[in-house]
């Protein structure tokens, strides 16, 4: 697998963030995996019986919060693993439905891992420890892939309770890895090559490679086989409506079949009866008290407990519900294809898994490890994720106490049974919601960019660092400047009401070239929020005698080149043509040129705004030309609707070489009696400078 899914060369900052994500997530995985091991290994220990079984299993020490029981340790002496028998090669299933002679009820590759774990062991604790050593690397490998595909969202996998509860409860980690690896292969193949800008690997080849992983996953635990269907549909539709790739889709399906056959055939040939016995065992499993399903905790009550009618109903209803649910999800994905032009194979795969979990007659708690990576990969509402994890913890903490596995109770209190029922139905309801949420979900970044063949956005820390580097305040600060009775200070949310009341209806024509000005408290609050959250802009409230009379900004701040622009300026009608605007500009230019060492200041205004152009020219700025279609333009009379036109901008500029002479002229203007003070008789009204 690729160590880096990025489609563009990484800056040291991006590389450092990737290393940080990987380091933190792997350390979190170390903690949760080790915690999970310690929580389960206490189930066993001396004294041991002649078969190497801990006499204290499965009760473990009293008072433990996490259930002691583990399928890994349980199967040591019940499936011939303690006798070091090769799975499936010997043995079978007896008339009572019990496996014997080394046969395990799992697909062949899981059985092979169990046999490898049993090598060199003589007790159930040794077997558990060997199993943990084999399983743990799959947890870390999954963490690495999820970190590369989703950055910090990987912590949903690495630092949440399911790893602690289920890492060594059963043999789930390898199959989860194969599913995540298939997604990573699809992402890498679709990502853009830095050399060509095209996808790295053709669609067919990528899908076939991913399907090999899913076929391996099928031979570990069945569910990855579900994901072959959405990938095949994706390949079929990747070329558009007029170029359906039937051969490519068929190739995906054939690849899955061949991969499964290659992994299964050695066991079928060497021990067909044992291989078939595992299938027969699964086929005979009942939705009984050991299965936390909607069938046992719901339908059973409707038909009078575990009767033949109940078993028949479940045997028919469960697969039928799964088939209908999967068909509905696939069809909904097709609707999205017609709308968006791409089949959402990953959301559909997640929804199919949720369907299977909801309607399967054996719903084991460790299945949460199956669905957890999809919480990481897809943009599922956090409330839904949190609710599911809480219900899952409640189910795990209660079901084993109900079964008497934690402390050897003869029977569990009624409240424990009630907690199992409640948490099972809560999880079932959440799975139903997840089916809809998954199939409609967007993919998280940067995975979404990889799958779309585009360069992903930088990570959050990189964006913050880049924002800091580009932040106007890093260079210019956010000063409060005062001269005479005019003060400039950083604008604040509390200024919204005063800003909204600067412009009266009667004066609106004065602002026809200014662009929309906020005229309600809500619009003013939004205007201030946008102004104060733009990194390259510093916005000031302009006060006269302590009263807000306008606003102005430094924007397009480029610290590297020591340049900036002055704009986003408007005043109340009473302040126009007075000493306020020249004084404000003097304060800004003094700060930019003399305090911060700017070499160039720019002004932009509408080409038709003659008064604003004249006012800027009076400052000493030199006209540099017209910028065609420079910005979208919307006059105030058009309200808050979307812009419909483009502005040709007249650009003026002043350099630090020009500033000393122009400063003297500007100071003289401000002190000239001809410039009226706000509130006096109306003179000329330059709209914006």
XYZ file of C-alpha atoms in Angstrom:
689
model
C 0.000 0.000 0.000
C 1.167 3.541 -0.646
C 2.669 5.324 2.270
C 1.404 8.673 1.027
C -1.814 9.287 -0.861
C -0.996 12.931 -1.538
C -1.193 14.097 -5.131
C 1.190 17.005 -4.820
C 4.646 17.521 -3.339
C 4.385 18.200 0.365
C 5.812 21.278 1.978
C 7.705 20.660 5.230
C 4.656 22.009 7.037
C 2.288 19.527 5.379
C 4.725 16.684 5.911
C 5.078 17.670 9.558
C 1.334 17.652 10.030
C 1.068 14.212 8.434
C 3.771 12.916 10.749
C 1.963 14.470 13.721
C -1.358 12.855 12.762
C 0.292 9.474 12.314
C 2.244 9.763 15.569
C -0.739 10.794 17.689
C -3.103 8.243 16.152
C -0.601 5.396 16.455
C 0.100 6.294 20.079
C -3.652 6.346 20.715
C -3.893 2.916 19.094
C -1.096 1.644 21.337
C -3.078 2.794 24.379
C -6.419 1.330 23.297
C -4.920 -1.939 22.027
C -2.897 -2.483 25.195
C -5.897 -1.568 27.334
C -8.005 -4.047 25.365
C -5.395 -6.751 25.899
C -5.152 -6.114 29.638
C -8.952 -6.079 29.986
C -9.268 -9.554 28.435
C -6.107 -11.371 29.548
C -7.280 -11.204 33.161
C -10.013 -13.656 32.173
C -7.485 -16.493 32.444
C -4.498 -17.540 34.449
C -3.330 -20.163 36.887
C -4.457 -22.637 37.993
C -4.953 -24.493 34.703
C -6.603 -27.854 34.104
C -5.005 -30.694 32.163
C -6.126 -29.159 28.826
C -4.544 -25.811 29.650
C -7.859 -24.142 30.426
C -7.831 -21.463 33.130
C -10.071 -22.597 35.950
C -11.225 -19.013 36.463
C -12.363 -18.541 32.857
C -14.663 -16.902 31.812
C -15.463 -15.181 35.092
C -12.203 -13.355 35.704
C -11.687 -11.057 38.669
C -14.746 -9.648 40.358
C -15.432 -5.957 40.041
C -13.995 -5.512 36.521
C -15.889 -2.892 34.551
C -15.076 -4.247 31.094
C -16.584 -7.688 30.467
C -13.957 -10.350 30.914
C -15.250 -12.755 28.295
C -13.358 -13.243 25.007
C -14.195 -15.574 22.113
C -10.466 -15.828 21.449
C -9.803 -17.498 24.794
C -13.076 -19.432 24.741
C -12.249 -21.320 21.539
C -8.914 -22.580 22.863
C -10.338 -25.861 24.138
C -13.660 -26.028 22.281
C -12.413 -26.148 18.669
C -9.333 -28.353 18.904
C -6.940 -25.412 18.847
C -5.334 -26.649 22.064
C -4.577 -29.876 20.243
C -2.933 -27.914 17.408
C -5.197 -29.435 14.763
C -5.184 -27.820 11.340
C -8.671 -26.270 10.887
C -11.096 -27.940 8.459
C -8.663 -30.697 7.441
C -10.042 -33.093 10.070
C -13.357 -33.278 11.827
C -16.814 -32.079 11.001
C -20.168 -31.408 12.635
C -22.134 -33.932 14.687
C -25.855 -34.637 14.835
C -26.309 -32.106 17.621
C -24.749 -29.362 15.480
C -21.474 -29.282 17.410
C -18.129 -28.902 15.625
C -15.294 -31.304 16.354
C -11.821 -32.274 15.163
C -10.371 -28.792 14.684
C -13.201 -27.271 12.652
C -13.968 -23.624 13.484
C -17.092 -21.751 12.469
C -15.219 -18.950 10.735
C -14.113 -18.592 7.091
C -10.866 -20.320 6.235
C -8.384 -17.469 6.606
C -9.630 -16.647 10.101
C -9.249 -20.334 10.941
C -5.711 -20.255 9.585
C -4.854 -17.269 11.796
C -6.250 -19.114 14.795
C -4.112 -22.150 14.004
C -1.014 -19.970 13.674
C -1.833 -18.308 17.018
C -2.049 -21.715 18.669
C 1.460 -22.674 17.594
C 3.755 -23.209 20.555
C 1.011 -22.615 23.146
C -0.094 -24.868 25.979
C -2.688 -22.743 27.810
C -5.577 -20.524 26.873
C -3.629 -17.487 28.141
C -0.691 -18.311 25.872
C -3.089 -18.703 22.969
C -4.728 -15.379 23.764
C -1.372 -13.604 23.934
C -0.184 -15.132 20.656
C -3.488 -14.156 19.030
C -3.108 -10.592 20.294
C 0.390 -10.386 18.796
C -0.982 -11.494 15.418
C -4.093 -9.303 15.524
C -2.576 -6.061 16.848
C -0.561 -5.184 13.694
C -3.819 -5.104 11.736
C -5.119 -2.433 14.134
C -2.007 -0.314 13.563
C -2.086 -0.804 9.791
C -5.734 0.267 9.745
C -4.830 3.347 11.769
C -2.138 4.317 9.259
C -4.474 4.019 6.270
C -7.307 5.902 7.950
C -4.910 8.645 9.055
C -3.652 9.130 5.486
C -7.204 9.241 4.148
C -8.950 11.339 6.815
C -6.276 13.008 8.984
C -7.529 13.680 12.514
C -10.816 11.837 12.006
C -8.745 8.679 12.440
C -9.073 9.207 16.190
C -12.662 7.949 15.931
C -11.030 4.610 15.210
C -7.918 4.839 17.337
C -9.198 6.477 20.514
C -12.777 5.270 21.056
C -14.083 2.349 23.147
C -14.601 -0.298 20.405
C -10.865 -1.019 20.104
C -10.665 -1.578 23.852
C -13.766 -3.751 23.934
C -13.340 -5.818 20.781
C -9.726 -5.777 19.544
C -9.215 -9.187 21.133
C -12.794 -10.250 21.669
C -12.886 -11.987 18.312
C -10.902 -12.096 15.052
C -12.280 -8.848 13.543
C -9.155 -6.723 13.050
C -7.777 -8.498 9.946
C -11.078 -8.298 8.080
C -11.520 -4.646 8.998
C -8.053 -3.987 7.611
C -8.908 -5.601 4.269
C -11.984 -3.382 3.893
C -10.068 -0.209 4.713
C -7.206 -1.307 2.448
C -9.674 -1.727 -0.435
C -10.848 1.862 0.091
C -7.227 3.050 0.204
C -6.470 1.256 -3.074
C -9.468 2.916 -4.727
C -8.309 6.279 -3.388
C -4.736 5.862 -4.534
C -5.765 4.722 -7.994
C -8.125 7.676 -8.440
C -5.728 10.300 -7.072
C -4.018 12.592 -9.544
C -0.460 11.887 -10.601
C 1.802 14.900 -9.933
C 3.528 14.295 -13.269
C 0.473 14.172 -15.530
C -2.460 15.473 -13.498
C -4.376 12.338 -14.551
C -5.477 9.470 -12.312
C -2.621 7.269 -11.228
C -4.137 3.897 -12.140
C -6.952 3.085 -14.610
C -10.392 2.488 -13.117
C -10.505 -1.195 -14.028
C -7.069 -1.964 -12.609
C -7.770 -0.071 -9.393
C -11.102 -1.788 -8.858
C -9.619 -5.228 -9.519
C -6.833 -4.624 -6.970
C -9.359 -3.421 -4.398
C -11.559 -6.427 -5.089
C -8.665 -8.788 -4.371
C -8.525 -7.284 -0.884
C -12.279 -7.701 -0.514
C -12.028 -11.322 -1.627
C -9.382 -11.935 1.028
C -11.658 -10.184 3.511
C -14.542 -12.471 2.510
C -12.393 -15.455 3.481
C -11.802 -13.860 6.894
C -15.379 -12.780 7.679
C -18.115 -12.707 5.062
C -19.155 -9.033 5.029
C -16.474 -7.492 2.715
C -18.023 -9.504 -0.095
C -20.959 -7.092 0.027
C -18.737 -4.258 -1.170
C -17.906 -5.915 -4.493
C -21.334 -4.953 -5.855
C -21.046 -1.142 -5.461
C -17.487 -1.195 -6.820
C -18.668 -3.184 -9.855
C -21.451 -0.656 -10.453
C -18.928 2.167 -10.109
C -16.726 0.590 -12.785
C -19.762 -0.007 -14.982
C -20.827 3.652 -14.848
C -17.434 5.394 -14.688
C -17.432 6.144 -18.409
C -20.825 7.852 -18.451
C -24.188 6.801 -19.854
C -22.920 6.152 -23.356
C -19.891 4.134 -22.335
C -21.069 1.487 -19.894
C -18.108 -0.743 -19.046
C -19.777 -4.133 -18.803
C -16.496 -5.943 -19.286
C -14.855 -3.987 -16.458
C -17.752 -4.634 -14.084
C -17.696 -8.322 -14.963
C -13.947 -8.348 -14.355
C -14.504 -7.045 -10.831
C -17.029 -9.780 -10.062
C -14.820 -12.489 -11.600
C -11.824 -11.230 -9.615
C -13.812 -11.544 -6.391
C -14.874 -15.082 -7.270
C -11.352 -16.153 -8.244
C -9.821 -14.630 -5.091
C -12.304 -16.418 -2.865
C -11.777 -19.658 -4.769
C -7.995 -19.441 -4.438
C -8.255 -19.003 -0.672
C -10.953 -21.658 -0.208
C -9.872 -24.417 -2.570
C -6.866 -25.699 -0.571
C -9.143 -26.372 2.385
C -11.941 -27.747 0.239
C -9.542 -30.207 -1.366
C -7.725 -31.328 1.762
C -10.775 -31.507 4.012
C -14.084 -30.921 2.282
C -16.169 -32.301 5.143
C -14.482 -30.022 7.639
C -14.774 -27.034 5.299
C -18.473 -27.714 4.729
C -19.050 -28.270 8.435
C -18.229 -24.615 9.126
C -20.902 -23.556 6.627
C -23.418 -26.007 8.073
C -22.747 -24.698 11.582
C -23.464 -21.118 10.514
C -26.585 -22.231 8.695
C -27.901 -23.907 11.827
C -27.257 -21.002 14.185
C -30.389 -19.665 15.773
C -31.429 -16.188 16.822
C -31.397 -17.125 20.496
C -30.392 -15.459 23.745
C -26.745 -15.308 22.653
C -27.664 -13.101 19.670
C -28.543 -9.464 20.207
C -30.984 -9.121 17.342
C -34.327 -7.543 16.602
C -35.598 -11.063 15.982
C -34.897 -12.430 19.453
C -35.773 -9.263 21.344
C -38.789 -8.421 19.190
C -40.312 -11.006 16.849
C -39.894 -13.781 19.440
C -42.481 -12.128 21.678
C -44.973 -11.916 18.815
C -44.895 -15.634 17.977
C -44.668 -17.062 21.477
C -40.984 -17.534 22.256
C -38.516 -19.810 20.430
C -41.021 -21.987 18.621
C -40.601 -23.695 15.242
C -42.735 -20.920 13.767
C -40.308 -18.342 15.171
C -37.285 -20.122 13.707
C -38.934 -20.495 10.324
C -39.971 -16.865 10.280
C -36.459 -15.683 11.117
C -34.881 -18.016 8.555
C -37.067 -16.431 5.857
C -37.426 -12.848 7.063
C -33.761 -12.185 7.848
C -32.274 -12.920 4.408
C -35.289 -11.403 2.662
C -34.966 -8.167 4.628
C -31.245 -8.054 3.907
C -31.806 -8.578 0.176
C -34.549 -5.956 -0.053
C -32.543 -3.476 2.010
C -29.454 -3.894 -0.148
C -31.541 -3.534 -3.312
C -33.052 -0.295 -1.986
C -29.625 1.106 -1.092
C -28.172 0.187 -4.494
C -31.158 1.803 -6.227
C -30.774 4.978 -4.180
C -27.119 5.094 -5.166
C -28.249 4.896 -8.797
C -30.415 7.966 -8.248
C -27.394 9.812 -6.924
C -25.467 8.676 -10.001
C -28.083 10.250 -12.269
C -27.949 13.467 -10.254
C -24.203 13.803 -9.677
C -22.703 11.761 -12.499
C -20.750 9.348 -10.272
C -21.897 6.244 -8.442
C -21.330 6.706 -4.670
C -19.792 3.290 -4.127
C -18.333 4.043 -0.689
C -21.550 5.469 0.874
C -23.519 2.610 -0.690
C -21.074 0.060 0.738
C -21.468 1.543 4.210
C -25.259 1.532 3.923
C -25.223 -2.090 2.752
C -23.213 -3.055 5.821
C -25.714 -1.259 8.073
C -28.542 -3.189 6.371
C -26.738 -6.477 6.986
C -26.091 -5.642 10.635
C -29.677 -4.558 11.234
C -31.378 -7.628 9.778
C -28.799 -10.347 10.340
C -30.023 -12.900 12.819
C -26.672 -12.977 14.675
C -25.747 -9.458 15.753
C -22.571 -9.735 17.814
C -21.281 -6.690 19.705
C -17.863 -6.853 18.024
C -19.542 -6.027 14.713
C -19.088 -2.414 15.788
C -15.496 -2.737 14.568
C -16.925 -3.368 11.093
C -18.869 -0.128 10.956
C -16.430 2.082 12.864
C -14.148 2.864 9.868
C -17.151 4.190 7.950
C -17.723 6.725 10.732
C -14.182 7.851 9.983
C -14.433 7.829 6.182
C -17.872 9.434 5.747
C -19.302 12.681 7.037
C -21.816 11.198 9.433
C -23.352 13.609 11.991
C -21.329 13.449 15.176
C -24.488 13.104 17.268
C -25.317 9.892 15.421
C -21.804 8.524 15.893
C -21.784 9.381 19.599
C -25.219 7.838 20.145
C -24.195 4.628 18.420
C -21.001 4.297 20.450
C -22.844 4.945 23.709
C -25.474 2.312 22.847
C -22.702 -0.092 21.903
C -20.884 0.346 25.215
C -24.156 -0.125 27.108
C -24.834 -3.333 25.170
C -21.375 -4.755 25.778
C -21.367 -3.920 29.483
C -24.762 -5.552 29.993
C -25.040 -8.555 27.695
C -22.249 -10.591 29.279
C -23.569 -9.907 32.738
C -26.964 -11.095 31.567
C -25.392 -14.282 30.242
C -23.600 -14.815 33.531
C -20.200 -14.711 31.846
C -18.640 -11.918 33.866
C -19.004 -13.143 37.429
C -20.603 -16.558 37.184
C -24.056 -15.409 38.277
C -26.802 -18.006 38.000
C -29.132 -15.372 36.617
C -28.908 -11.683 35.929
C -31.105 -9.045 37.576
C -34.079 -7.930 35.530
C -32.578 -4.483 35.031
C -29.590 -6.047 33.274
C -31.915 -7.837 30.845
C -33.829 -4.621 30.352
C -30.595 -2.797 29.584
C -29.695 -5.416 26.973
C -33.098 -5.093 25.313
C -33.023 -1.294 25.387
C -29.486 -1.011 24.040
C -30.158 -3.614 21.335
C -33.175 -1.702 20.079
C -31.384 1.616 20.395
C -28.586 0.246 18.239
C -31.110 -1.188 15.781
C -32.842 2.174 15.484
C -29.509 3.900 14.970
C -28.574 1.386 12.278
C -31.825 2.185 10.484
C -30.963 5.871 10.603
C -27.410 5.122 9.515
C -28.638 3.312 6.402
C -30.130 6.594 5.186
C -27.330 8.750 6.546
C -24.594 6.614 4.992
C -26.023 6.437 1.499
C -26.475 10.222 1.412
C -23.181 11.050 3.134
C -20.284 12.944 1.625
C -16.777 11.545 1.888
C -14.367 13.181 4.304
C -11.278 15.056 3.159
C -8.685 14.382 1.919
C -10.220 11.077 0.799
C -12.897 12.932 -1.177
C -10.229 14.766 -3.168
C -8.268 11.576 -3.800
C -11.364 9.799 -5.108
C -12.203 12.794 -7.299
C -8.683 12.932 -8.722
C -8.016 16.411 -7.367
C -5.369 17.825 -5.067
C -6.684 17.693 -1.494
C -6.984 20.744 0.668
C -4.246 21.197 3.267
C -4.902 19.805 6.694
C -6.299 21.983 9.470
C -2.945 22.674 11.105
C -1.380 23.519 7.761
C -4.275 25.830 6.970
C -3.921 27.507 10.359
C -0.205 27.982 9.859
C -0.753 29.304 6.347
C -3.460 31.565 7.716
C -1.088 32.862 10.350
C 1.515 33.567 7.689
C -1.052 35.396 5.565
C -2.833 37.076 8.459
C -2.701 40.824 8.106
C -2.309 41.164 11.867
C 0.987 39.276 11.793
C 2.522 42.229 9.999
C 0.260 45.206 10.661
C -1.258 44.352 14.013
C -4.677 45.742 14.878
C -3.930 49.230 16.179
C -6.158 51.912 17.585
C -5.180 55.257 16.033
C -6.366 58.730 17.022
C -5.873 62.216 15.600
C -7.889 65.160 16.799
C -11.482 63.953 17.190
C -11.198 60.974 14.805
C -10.383 57.496 16.098
C -9.852 54.243 14.245
C -10.175 51.056 16.270
C -10.761 47.420 15.283
C -14.426 46.845 14.540
C -16.290 44.568 16.947
C -19.571 42.599 16.895
C -21.051 45.164 19.279
C -20.777 47.747 16.477
C -23.417 45.971 14.374
C -26.451 48.077 15.436
C -24.621 51.377 14.816
C -23.243 50.130 11.499
C -26.716 49.070 10.364
C -28.054 52.587 10.967
C -25.374 54.539 9.101
C -27.341 54.736 5.852
C -30.853 56.138 5.625
C -33.226 55.347 2.788
C -33.137 58.935 1.610
C -29.339 58.807 1.278
C -29.149 55.474 -0.517
C -28.390 57.028 -3.938
C -25.117 58.334 -2.498
C -23.909 54.734 -2.190
C -24.810 53.528 -5.677
C -21.142 52.799 -6.473
C -20.203 51.507 -3.064
C -21.820 48.103 -3.279
C -24.200 46.653 -0.716
C -24.025 48.240 2.713
C -25.558 46.454 5.726
C -28.826 48.027 6.783
C -30.165 45.562 9.354
C -28.629 44.292 12.572
C -28.390 40.783 11.114
C -26.732 41.977 7.907
C -24.336 44.170 9.868
C -23.397 41.302 12.177
C -22.716 39.086 9.152
C -20.705 41.875 7.493
C -18.555 42.288 10.612
C -18.091 38.540 10.968
C -16.879 38.257 7.378
C -14.596 41.258 7.793
C -13.003 40.036 10.999
C -12.515 36.427 9.871
C -10.773 37.236 6.596
C -7.047 36.711 7.324
C -5.810 39.287 4.800
C -8.052 42.078 6.081
C -8.105 44.399 9.084
C -11.340 46.333 9.500
C -11.754 49.469 11.552
C -14.675 51.302 13.039
C -14.271 55.041 12.302
C -15.373 57.152 15.265
C -15.928 60.899 15.445
C -16.162 62.242 18.967
C -16.691 58.655 20.120
C -19.618 58.002 17.762
C -19.372 55.461 14.937
C -19.675 57.302 11.620
C -18.198 54.774 9.197
C -15.820 51.927 8.538
C -12.676 51.335 6.513
C -10.278 48.429 6.014
C -6.793 47.406 5.136
C -7.132 44.408 2.811
C -5.230 42.329 0.247
C -2.402 42.497 2.769
C 0.768 40.895 1.373
C 3.425 40.946 4.071
C 6.036 39.257 1.883
C 5.868 42.079 -0.659
C 5.012 44.822 1.869
C 1.885 45.858 -0.001
C -1.736 46.401 0.994
C -4.936 48.052 -0.134
C -7.312 50.488 1.562
C -11.014 50.108 0.944
C -14.339 48.676 2.072
C -14.949 52.272 3.126
C -18.278 53.951 3.684
C -19.527 56.673 6.007
C -22.791 58.110 7.118
C -24.019 60.876 4.842
C -23.309 63.429 7.581
C -19.608 62.443 7.641
C -19.086 62.692 3.877
C -17.035 65.607 2.657
C -15.738 66.360 6.159
C -12.358 65.965 7.829
C -13.223 62.405 8.887
C -12.150 60.555 5.741
C -8.871 62.466 5.131
C -7.968 62.036 8.795
C -8.748 58.319 8.668
C -6.578 57.943 5.568
C -3.744 59.848 7.220
C -3.896 57.529 10.207
C -3.892 54.433 8.005
C -1.076 55.648 5.757
C 1.038 56.746 8.712
C 0.657 53.308 10.221
C 1.323 51.454 6.965
C 4.294 53.470 5.682
C 5.915 54.836 8.838
C 5.125 52.200 11.459
C 5.106 48.988 9.431
C 7.386 49.733 6.491
C 4.910 49.247 3.637
C 6.293 50.047 0.197
C 3.001 50.292 -1.709
C -0.644 51.086 -0.895
C -3.427 50.494 -3.419
C -6.979 51.839 -3.804
C -9.737 50.277 -5.894
C -12.987 51.929 -6.893
C -15.660 51.612 -9.545
C -14.512 53.158 -12.820
C -17.710 55.271 -12.910
C -17.389 56.556 -9.354
C -16.032 59.975 -10.300
C -16.229 61.430 -6.786
C -14.362 58.535 -5.225
C -11.693 58.681 -7.918
C -11.278 62.392 -7.284
C -11.016 61.855 -3.531
C -8.351 59.175 -3.965
C -6.404 61.388 -6.350
C -6.465 64.177 -3.757
C -4.628 61.863 -1.370
C -1.755 61.820 -3.864
C -2.371 58.305 -5.231
C -1.486 57.804 -8.886
C -3.990 56.319 -11.326
C -2.551 53.083 -12.713
C -5.293 51.923 -15.053
C -8.536 49.966 -15.317
C -8.936 46.346 -14.258
C -11.668 44.794 -16.393
C -14.119 42.396 -14.737
C -12.128 42.804 -11.563
C -14.904 42.058 -9.095
C -18.555 41.215 -8.900
C -20.677 44.286 -8.324
C -24.072 44.787 -6.718
C -25.505 48.195 -6.008
C -27.325 48.815 -2.714
C -30.671 49.226 -4.482
C -30.544 45.533 -5.458
C -30.582 44.470 -1.832
C -29.010 41.241 -0.721
C -29.593 39.246 -3.912
C -26.728 37.526 -5.703
C -24.386 39.710 -7.773
C -25.415 40.008 -11.392
C -22.688 42.198 -12.830
C -18.949 42.710 -12.973
C -17.098 45.824 -12.011
C -14.342 47.453 -14.018
C -12.081 48.810 -11.314
C -10.030 51.966 -11.396
C -6.771 51.256 -9.572
C -4.682 53.899 -7.806
C -1.468 53.402 -5.859
C 1.042 55.261 -3.715
C 4.563 54.120 -2.834
C 6.743 54.849 0.159
C 8.831 57.118 -2.067
C 5.749 59.264 -2.745
C 4.429 59.323 0.791
C 6.501 62.054 2.529
C 5.439 64.786 0.107
C 1.836 63.621 -0.076
C 1.657 63.421 3.689
C 2.440 67.117 4.030
C -0.309 67.946 1.544
C -2.802 65.700 3.333
C -2.041 67.250 6.721
C -2.554 70.664 5.178
C -5.924 69.569 3.785
C -7.101 68.369 7.148
C -6.196 71.619 8.854
C -7.724 73.760 6.101
C -10.887 75.508 7.209
C -12.569 74.625 3.914
C -13.168 71.021 5.044
C -16.314 71.034 7.134
C -16.783 69.140 10.354
C -19.502 66.488 10.593
C -22.888 67.945 11.336
C -22.248 71.322 9.674
C -23.729 72.573 6.407
C -23.557 70.043 3.603
C -20.729 70.435 1.133
C -19.345 68.115 -1.500
C -19.978 64.445 -0.803
C -17.354 62.047 -2.109
C -18.988 58.671 -1.818
C -15.887 56.557 -1.144
C -12.191 57.143 -0.956
